[in-house]
N, CA and C atoms as an extended XYZ file, in Angstrom:
285
Properties=species:S:1:pos:R:3:atomname:S:1:resname:S:1:resid:I:1 pbc="F F F"
N         0.037      -18.298       -8.816 N   UNK     1
C        -1.191      -17.757       -8.916 CA  UNK     1
C        -1.488      -16.906       -7.715 C   UNK     1
N        -1.093      -17.297       -6.448 N   UNK     2
C        -1.305      -16.481       -5.352 CA  UNK     2
C        -0.692      -15.161       -5.529 C   UNK     2
N         0.488      -15.035       -5.873 N   UNK     3
C         1.182      -13.518       -6.059 CA  UNK     3
C         0.381      -12.855       -7.185 C   UNK     3
N        -0.028      -13.342       -8.248 N   UNK     4
C        -0.794      -12.852       -9.132 CA  UNK     4
C        -1.982      -12.070       -8.761 C   UNK     4
N        -2.619      -12.854       -7.870 N   UNK     5
C        -3.788      -12.361       -7.158 CA  UNK     5
C        -3.549      -11.206       -6.310 C   UNK     5
N        -2.309      -11.228       -5.500 N   UNK     6
C        -2.042      -10.193       -4.657 CA  UNK     6
C        -1.671       -8.949       -5.453 C   UNK     6
N        -1.101       -9.029       -6.720 N   UNK     7
C        -0.843       -7.751       -7.549 CA  UNK     7
C        -2.005       -7.115       -7.748 C   UNK     7
N        -3.156       -7.661       -8.156 N   UNK     8
C        -4.558       -7.281       -8.343 CA  UNK     8
C        -4.982       -6.604       -7.154 C   UNK     8
N        -4.807       -7.260       -6.063 N   UNK     9
C        -5.454       -6.658       -4.717 CA  UNK     9
C        -4.599       -5.438       -4.197 C   UNK     9
N        -3.258       -5.544       -4.499 N   UNK    10
C        -2.461       -4.307       -4.078 CA  UNK    10
C        -2.872       -3.117       -4.953 C   UNK    10
N        -3.172       -3.336       -6.308 N   UNK    11
C        -3.511       -2.228       -7.202 CA  UNK    11
C        -4.773       -1.649       -6.651 C   UNK    11
N        -5.733       -2.457       -6.174 N   UNK    12
C        -7.043       -1.920       -5.625 CA  UNK    12
C        -6.733       -1.148       -4.363 C   UNK    12
N        -5.978       -1.723       -3.359 N   UNK    13
C        -5.633       -1.053       -2.271 CA  UNK    13
C        -4.969        0.306       -2.499 C   UNK    13
N        -3.965        0.325       -3.317 N   UNK    14
C        -3.230        1.687       -3.554 CA  UNK    14
C        -4.203        2.574       -4.196 C   UNK    14
N        -5.029        2.161       -5.005 N   UNK    15
C        -6.167        3.188       -5.738 CA  UNK    15
C        -6.983        3.611       -4.576 C   UNK    15
N        -7.332        2.715       -3.753 N   UNK    16
C        -8.225        3.290       -2.541 CA  UNK    16
C        -7.610        4.089       -1.610 C   UNK    16
N        -6.342        3.856       -1.395 N   UNK    17
C        -5.581        4.657       -0.455 CA  UNK    17
C        -5.285        6.127       -1.082 C   UNK    17
N        -4.996        6.106       -2.381 N   UNK    18
C        -5.058        7.383       -3.072 CA  UNK    18
C        -6.317        8.110       -2.952 C   UNK    18
N        -7.451        7.555       -3.268 N   UNK    19
C        -8.752        8.108       -3.229 CA  UNK    19
C        -8.919        8.731       -1.834 C   UNK    19
N        -8.807        7.911       -0.871 N   UNK    20
C        -8.972        8.239        0.471 CA  UNK    20
C        -8.244        9.377        0.941 C   UNK    20
N        -7.036        9.346        0.348 N   UNK    21
C        -5.978       10.679        0.704 CA  UNK    21
C        -6.555       11.891        0.218 C   UNK    21
N        -6.858       11.797       -1.091 N   UNK    22
C        -7.422       13.095       -1.942 CA  UNK    22
C        -8.643       13.409       -1.166 C   UNK    22
N        -9.476       12.695       -0.670 N   UNK    23
C       -10.781       13.072        0.081 CA  UNK    23
C       -10.460       13.407        1.480 C   UNK    23
N        -9.367       13.142        2.002 N   UNK    24
C        -8.948       13.437        3.382 CA  UNK    24
C        -9.928       12.627        4.155 C   UNK    24
N       -10.097       11.367        3.908 N   UNK    25
C       -11.141       10.426        4.551 CA  UNK    25
C       -10.074        9.599        5.655 C   UNK    25
N       -10.064       10.106        6.830 N   UNK    26
C        -9.287        9.464        7.756 CA  UNK    26
C        -9.538        7.895        7.948 C   UNK    26
N       -10.783        7.600        8.123 N   UNK    27
C       -11.209        6.212        8.419 CA  UNK    27
C       -10.784        5.325        7.364 C   UNK    27
N       -10.939        5.801        6.038 N   UNK    28
C       -10.518        4.762        5.041 CA  UNK    28
C        -9.159        4.816        4.662 C   UNK    28
N        -8.380        5.918        5.037 N   UNK    29
C        -6.999        6.075        4.910 CA  UNK    29
C        -6.393        5.033        5.954 C   UNK    29
N        -6.917        4.953        7.106 N   UNK    30
C        -6.561        3.963        8.039 CA  UNK    30
C        -6.647        2.552        7.716 C   UNK    30
N        -7.868        2.253        7.212 N   UNK    31
C        -8.374        0.937        6.789 CA  UNK    31
C        -7.360        0.363        5.622 C   UNK    31
N        -7.300        1.314        4.583 N   UNK    32
C        -6.478        0.920        3.611 CA  UNK    32
C        -4.944        0.776        3.984 C   UNK    32
N        -4.391        1.583        4.829 N   UNK    33
C        -3.048        1.391        5.193 CA  UNK    33
C        -2.893        0.087        6.097 C   UNK    33
N        -3.784       -0.142        6.871 N   UNK    34
C        -3.864       -1.472        7.699 CA  UNK    34
C        -3.796       -2.755        6.748 C   UNK    34
N        -4.716       -2.622        5.699 N   UNK    35
C        -4.786       -3.749        4.836 CA  UNK    35
C        -3.309       -3.932        3.933 C   UNK    35
N        -2.700       -2.784        3.687 N   UNK    36
C        -1.463       -2.752        2.966 CA  UNK    36
C        -0.381       -3.341        3.768 C   UNK    36
N        -0.441       -3.450        5.069 N   UNK    37
C         0.627       -3.951        5.798 CA  UNK    37
C         0.916       -5.427        5.529 C   UNK    37
N        -0.017       -6.337        5.633 N   UNK    38
C         0.245       -7.729        5.188 CA  UNK    38
C         0.385       -7.954        3.634 C   UNK    38
N        -0.321       -7.123        2.960 N   UNK    39
C        -0.211       -7.263        1.416 CA  UNK    39
C         1.181       -6.786        1.059 C   UNK    39
N         1.771       -5.806        1.506 N   UNK    40
C         3.095       -5.285        1.169 CA  UNK    40
C         4.148       -6.274        1.525 C   UNK    40
N         3.884       -6.946        2.767 N   UNK    41
C         4.951       -8.022        3.011 CA  UNK    41
C         4.893       -9.111        2.128 C   UNK    41
N         3.777       -9.639        1.554 N   UNK    42
C         3.797      -10.608        0.701 CA  UNK    42
C         4.274      -10.106       -0.781 C   UNK    42
N         4.055       -8.920       -1.072 N   UNK    43
C         4.588       -8.351       -2.294 CA  UNK    43
C         6.046       -8.004       -2.331 C   UNK    43
N         6.639       -8.008       -1.049 N   UNK    44
C         8.055       -7.726       -0.889 CA  UNK    44
C         8.257       -6.162       -0.965 C   UNK    44
N         7.476       -5.397       -0.601 N   UNK    45
C         7.530       -3.959       -0.451 CA  UNK    45
C         7.827       -3.619        1.067 C   UNK    45
N         9.075       -3.844        1.394 N   UNK    46
C         9.392       -3.661        2.892 CA  UNK    46
C         9.204       -2.282        3.323 C   UNK    46
N         9.377       -1.276        2.635 N   UNK    47
C         9.150        0.129        2.985 CA  UNK    47
C         7.869        0.299        3.332 C   UNK    47
N         6.830       -0.103        2.358 N   UNK    48
C         5.486        0.071        2.530 CA  UNK    48
C         5.125       -0.602        3.848 C   UNK    48
N         5.668       -1.815        4.126 N   UNK    49
C         5.390       -2.564        5.344 CA  UNK    49
C         5.605       -1.668        6.539 C   UNK    49
N         6.640       -0.950        6.532 N   UNK    50
C         6.976       -0.099        7.711 CA  UNK    50
C         6.302        1.128        7.726 C   UNK    50
N         5.963        1.759        6.474 N   UNK    51
C         4.980        3.046        6.654 CA  UNK    51
C         3.696        2.928        7.045 C   UNK    51
N         3.132        1.759        6.443 N   UNK    52
C         1.732        1.529        6.538 CA  UNK    52
C         1.257        1.493        8.181 C   UNK    52
N         1.893        0.865        8.975 N   UNK    53
C         1.619        0.898       10.374 CA  UNK    53
C         1.732        2.287       10.962 C   UNK    53
N         2.511        3.073       10.603 N   UNK    54
C         2.692        4.506       10.980 CA  UNK    54
C         1.297        5.198       10.660 C   UNK    54
N         1.037        5.086        9.267 N   UNK    55
C        -0.288        5.684        8.900 CA  UNK    55
C        -1.483        5.098        9.792 C   UNK    55
N        -1.656        3.744        9.746 N   UNK    56
C        -2.659        3.252       10.451 CA  UNK    56
C        -2.804        3.761       12.020 C   UNK    56
N        -1.765        3.663       12.680 N   UNK    57
C        -1.669        4.134       13.872 CA  UNK    57
C        -1.971        5.786       14.193 C   UNK    57
N        -1.495        6.530       13.369 N   UNK    58
C        -1.806        7.855       13.333 CA  UNK    58
C        -3.175        8.286       13.163 C   UNK    58
N        -3.718        7.585       12.159 N   UNK    59
C        -5.232        7.864       11.821 CA  UNK    59
C        -6.214        7.235       12.536 C   UNK    59
N        -5.818        6.559       13.662 N   UNK    60
C        -6.519        5.915       14.612 CA  UNK    60
C        -7.524        6.823       15.403 C   UNK    60
N        -7.085        8.077       15.473 N   UNK    61
C        -7.810        9.278       16.038 CA  UNK    61
C        -8.976        9.815       15.082 C   UNK    61
N        -9.035        9.305       14.066 N   UNK    62
C       -10.059        9.815       13.122 CA  UNK    62
C        -9.787       11.165       12.457 C   UNK    62
N        -8.599       11.685       12.726 N   UNK    63
C        -8.173       12.979       12.153 CA  UNK    63
C        -7.319       12.723       10.934 C   UNK    63
N        -7.398       13.741       10.036 N   UNK    64
C        -6.539       13.878        9.016 CA  UNK    64
C        -5.167       14.145        9.442 C   UNK    64
N        -4.213       13.547        8.989 N   UNK    65
C        -2.821       13.989        9.370 CA  UNK    65
C        -2.032       14.123        8.037 C   UNK    65
N        -2.067       15.394        7.735 N   UNK    66
C        -1.264       15.953        6.538 CA  UNK    66
C         0.155       15.687        6.633 C   UNK    66
N         0.755       15.554        7.891 N   UNK    67
C         2.318       15.406        8.058 CA  UNK    67
C         2.754       14.042        7.630 C   UNK    67
N         1.811       13.008        7.480 N   UNK    68
C         2.101       11.764        6.825 CA  UNK    68
C         2.122       11.707        5.259 C   UNK    68
N         1.885       12.941        4.766 N   UNK    69
C         1.717       12.906        3.172 CA  UNK    69
C         2.901       12.109        2.459 C   UNK    69
N         4.208       12.451        2.935 N   UNK    70
C         5.230       11.807        2.422 CA  UNK    70
C         5.261       10.271        2.450 C   UNK    70
N         4.676        9.677        3.443 N   UNK    71
C         4.554        8.215        3.558 CA  UNK    71
C         3.617        7.812        2.496 C   UNK    71
N         2.373        8.377        2.534 N   UNK    72
C         1.398        8.150        1.554 CA  UNK    72
C         1.696        8.447        0.133 C   UNK    72
N         2.530        9.564       -0.174 N   UNK    73
C         3.073        9.616       -1.548 CA  UNK    73
C         4.161        8.661       -1.884 C   UNK    73
N         4.974        8.127       -1.065 N   UNK    74
C         5.924        7.237       -1.436 CA  UNK    74
C         5.263        5.885       -1.577 C   UNK    74
N         4.316        5.560       -0.881 N   UNK    75
C         3.513        4.304       -1.038 CA  UNK    75
C         2.866        4.350       -2.483 C   UNK    75
N         2.064        5.420       -2.749 N   UNK    76
C         1.462        5.377       -4.019 CA  UNK    76
C         2.406        5.525       -5.098 C   UNK    76
N         3.381        6.404       -5.046 N   UNK    77
C         4.213        6.505       -6.180 CA  UNK    77
C         5.250        5.282       -6.359 C   UNK    77
N         5.417        4.658       -5.382 N   UNK    78
C         6.474        3.582       -5.347 CA  UNK    78
C         5.782        2.263       -5.865 C   UNK    78
N         4.620        2.144       -5.998 N   UNK    79
C         3.915        0.936       -6.327 CA  UNK    79
C         4.160        0.509       -7.811 C   UNK    79
N         4.248        1.426       -8.699 N   UNK    80
C         4.381        0.870      -10.142 CA  UNK    80
C         5.683        0.209      -10.296 C   UNK    80
N         6.705        0.689       -9.807 N   UNK    81
C         7.941        0.029       -9.922 CA  UNK    81
C         8.025       -1.311       -9.119 C   UNK    81
N         7.477       -1.296       -7.893 N   UNK    82
C         7.117       -2.454       -7.143 CA  UNK    82
C         6.431       -3.725       -7.842 C   UNK    82
N         5.407       -2.962       -8.506 N   UNK    83
C         4.470       -3.945       -9.260 CA  UNK    83
C         5.102       -4.571      -10.489 C   UNK    83
N         6.056       -3.827      -11.117 N   UNK    84
C         6.808       -4.423      -12.177 CA  UNK    84
C         7.715       -5.482      -11.894 C   UNK    84
N         8.521       -5.180      -10.648 N   UNK    85
C         9.383       -6.102      -10.024 CA  UNK    85
C         8.709       -7.427       -9.817 C   UNK    85
N         7.538       -7.171       -9.031 N   UNK    86
C         6.637       -8.400       -8.638 CA  UNK    86
C         6.209       -9.185       -9.817 C   UNK    86
N         5.875       -8.484      -10.874 N   UNK    87
C         5.300       -9.166      -11.949 CA  UNK    87
C         6.385       -9.903      -12.767 C   UNK    87
N         7.553       -9.359      -12.794 N   UNK    88
C         8.710      -10.001      -13.395 CA  UNK    88
C         9.095      -11.388      -12.636 C   UNK    88
N         8.902      -11.322      -11.359 N   UNK    89
C         9.277      -12.406      -10.520 CA  UNK    89
C         8.122      -13.578      -10.524 C   UNK    89
N         6.967      -13.084      -10.843 N   UNK    90
C         5.862      -14.110      -11.012 CA  UNK    90
C         6.108      -14.805      -12.462 C   UNK    90
N         6.514      -13.814      -13.503 N   UNK    91
C         6.478      -14.349      -14.733 CA  UNK    91
C         7.872      -15.128      -15.062 C   UNK    91
N         8.796      -15.202      -14.178 N   UNK    92
C        10.164      -15.884      -14.240 CA  UNK    92
C         9.781      -17.415      -13.988 C   UNK    92
N        10.074      -18.355      -14.915 N   UNK    93
C         9.716      -19.712      -14.627 CA  UNK    93
C        10.642      -20.230      -13.543 C   UNK    93
N        10.053      -21.147      -12.695 N   UNK    94
C        10.868      -21.765      -11.599 CA  UNK    94
C        11.970      -22.637      -12.283 C   UNK    94
N        13.150      -22.729      -11.465 N   UNK    95
C        14.237      -23.401      -12.083 CA  UNK    95
C        14.236      -24.850      -11.401 C   UNK    95
């Protein structure tokens, strides 16, 4: 149940990161990236776990950092596959 809830939360956070990025909202990009650090660790998204702190730290100055677009794009575009994998793990009965 804990992991199922995290899937929903990550869905929300990824959507929020995407919206913040599209709006070039540095404050909320940082907030969402910061939140994704611990969620990605729980969800087994190790690359996101490493990219999110970079975004969080860079956006601490309140400015939009377009040079981090690859990190943001990878986080956003990588979630569907990670979500599917996580959902399969959740749905697999314990042995």
